[in-house]
Coordinates of C-alpha atoms in Angstrom, one line a residue:
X746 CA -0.7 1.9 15.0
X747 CA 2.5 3.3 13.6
X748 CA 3.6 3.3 10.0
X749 CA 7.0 4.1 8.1
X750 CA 7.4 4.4 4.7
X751 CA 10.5 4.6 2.8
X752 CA 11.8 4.2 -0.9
X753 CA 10.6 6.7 -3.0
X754 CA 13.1 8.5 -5.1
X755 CA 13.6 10.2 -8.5
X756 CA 13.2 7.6 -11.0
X757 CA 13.4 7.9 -15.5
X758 CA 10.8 6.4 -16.9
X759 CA 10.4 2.9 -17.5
X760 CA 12.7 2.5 -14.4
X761 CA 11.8 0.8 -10.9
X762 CA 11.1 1.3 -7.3
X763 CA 10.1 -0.3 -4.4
X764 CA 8.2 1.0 -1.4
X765 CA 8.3 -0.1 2.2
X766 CA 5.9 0.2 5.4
X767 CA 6.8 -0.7 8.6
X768 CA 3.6 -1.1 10.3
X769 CA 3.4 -2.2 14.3
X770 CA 1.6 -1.4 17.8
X771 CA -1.8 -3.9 16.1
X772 CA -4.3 -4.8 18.6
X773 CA -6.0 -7.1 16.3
X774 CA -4.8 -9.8 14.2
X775 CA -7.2 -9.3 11.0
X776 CA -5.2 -6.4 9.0
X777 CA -5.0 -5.1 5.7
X778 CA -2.1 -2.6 4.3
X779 CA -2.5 -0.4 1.2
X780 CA -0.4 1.4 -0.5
X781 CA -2.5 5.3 -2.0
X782 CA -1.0 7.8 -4.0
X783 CA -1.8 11.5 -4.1
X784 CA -0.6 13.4 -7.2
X785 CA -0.8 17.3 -7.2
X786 CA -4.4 18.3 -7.8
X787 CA -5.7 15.2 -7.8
X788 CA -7.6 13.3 -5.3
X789 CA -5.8 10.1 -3.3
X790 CA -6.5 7.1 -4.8
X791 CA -6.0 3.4 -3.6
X792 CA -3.1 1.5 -6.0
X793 CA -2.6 -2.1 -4.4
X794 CA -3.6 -3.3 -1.0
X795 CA -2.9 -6.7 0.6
X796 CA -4.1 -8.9 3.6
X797 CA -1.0 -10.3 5.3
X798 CA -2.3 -13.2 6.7
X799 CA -3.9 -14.9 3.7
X800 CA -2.0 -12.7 1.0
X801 CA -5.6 -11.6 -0.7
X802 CA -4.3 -8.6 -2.8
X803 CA -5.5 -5.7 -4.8
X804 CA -4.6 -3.8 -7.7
X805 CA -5.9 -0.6 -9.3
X806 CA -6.2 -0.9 -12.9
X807 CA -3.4 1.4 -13.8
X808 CA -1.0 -0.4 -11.9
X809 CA -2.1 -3.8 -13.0
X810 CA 1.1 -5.8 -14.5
X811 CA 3.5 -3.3 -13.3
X812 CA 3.3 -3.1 -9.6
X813 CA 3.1 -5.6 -7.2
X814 CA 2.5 -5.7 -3.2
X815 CA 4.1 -8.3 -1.1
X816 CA 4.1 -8.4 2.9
X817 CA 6.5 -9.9 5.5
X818 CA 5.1 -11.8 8.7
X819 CA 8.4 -12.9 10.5
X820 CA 8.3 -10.7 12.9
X821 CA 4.2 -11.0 14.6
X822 CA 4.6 -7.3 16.8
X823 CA 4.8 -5.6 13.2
X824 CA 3.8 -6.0 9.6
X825 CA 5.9 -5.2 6.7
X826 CA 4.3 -4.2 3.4
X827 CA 6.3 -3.9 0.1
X828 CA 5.1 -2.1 -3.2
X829 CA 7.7 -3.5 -5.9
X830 CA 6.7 -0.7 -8.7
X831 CA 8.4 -1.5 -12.2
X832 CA 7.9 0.3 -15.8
X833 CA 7.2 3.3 -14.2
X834 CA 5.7 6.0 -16.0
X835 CA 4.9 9.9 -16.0
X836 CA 1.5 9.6 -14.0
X837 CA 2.9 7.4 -11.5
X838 CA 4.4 10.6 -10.0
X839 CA 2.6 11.3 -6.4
X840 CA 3.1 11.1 -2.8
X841 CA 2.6 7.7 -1.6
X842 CA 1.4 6.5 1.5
X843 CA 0.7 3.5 3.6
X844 CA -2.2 2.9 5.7
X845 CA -3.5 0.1 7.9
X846 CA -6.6 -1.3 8.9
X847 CA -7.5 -3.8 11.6
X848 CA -10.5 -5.5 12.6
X849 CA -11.5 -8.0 15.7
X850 CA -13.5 -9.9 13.1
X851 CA -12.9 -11.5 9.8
X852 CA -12.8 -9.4 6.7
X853 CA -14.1 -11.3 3.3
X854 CA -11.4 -10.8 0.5
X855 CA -13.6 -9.2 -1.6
X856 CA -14.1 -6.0 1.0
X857 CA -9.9 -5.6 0.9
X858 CA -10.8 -3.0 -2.1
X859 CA -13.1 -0.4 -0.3
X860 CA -11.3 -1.1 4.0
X861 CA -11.9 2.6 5.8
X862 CA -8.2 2.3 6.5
X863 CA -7.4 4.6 10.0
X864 CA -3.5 4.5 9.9
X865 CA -1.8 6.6 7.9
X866 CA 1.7 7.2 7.5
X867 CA 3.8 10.4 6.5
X868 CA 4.2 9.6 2.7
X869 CA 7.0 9.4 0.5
X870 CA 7.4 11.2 -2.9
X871 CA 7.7 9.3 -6.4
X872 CA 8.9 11.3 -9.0
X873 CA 9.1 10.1 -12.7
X874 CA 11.4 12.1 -15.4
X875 CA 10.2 11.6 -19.2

């Protein structure tokens, strides 16, 4: 599985961005794309994730009401993920990535939050001036 990322910028606060992953090269049908962030010194952490098939989505509480994850099925060799981020703040500044995860099986909804996701791609920086 490959992933591209793209969007990320220099942004003032209170401003907007929006993300995109390209994922493709799935085996399985089942998949789930999240969106993590890693700021300097601090450890990654998941912000929204989504199921593309059903559109079960997840939100960290930080980002809650100012971010939101969308995906694009059209084309079935790849999945497209979007992370639509608006008021942005100071803390929002980090490298973010997108990873996928597939599965032969079903996944319940309520495991979208804690997937082993095994794709990663190369990141793309977010940078918030106060």
């Amino acid at each position: 599985v490959q992933l591209v990322e793209s969007g990320g910028g220099l942004v003032q606060v209170g401003g907007s961005l929006r993300l995109s992953c390209v994922a493709s090269g799935f085996t399985f049908e089942n998949v789930a794309i999240g969106w993590f962030r890693q700021a300097p010194g601090k450890e990654r952490e998941q912000v929204s994730s989504i199921m593309p098939n059903d559109g079960t989505t997840y939100y960290a509480d930080p980002v809650k009401g100012r971010f939101t994850i969308s995906s694009d099925n059209a084309n079935k060799k790849e999945k497209k993920a979007y992370l639509q981020m608006n008021n942005l703040k100071p803390e929002d500044t980090a490298v973010y990535y997108c990873a996928a995860f597939e599965s032969d099986g079903h996944v319940p909804r309520f495991l979208l939050w804690k997937l082993d996701y095994e794709y990663w791609g190369q990141g793309t920086q977010v940078t918030v001036s106060s």
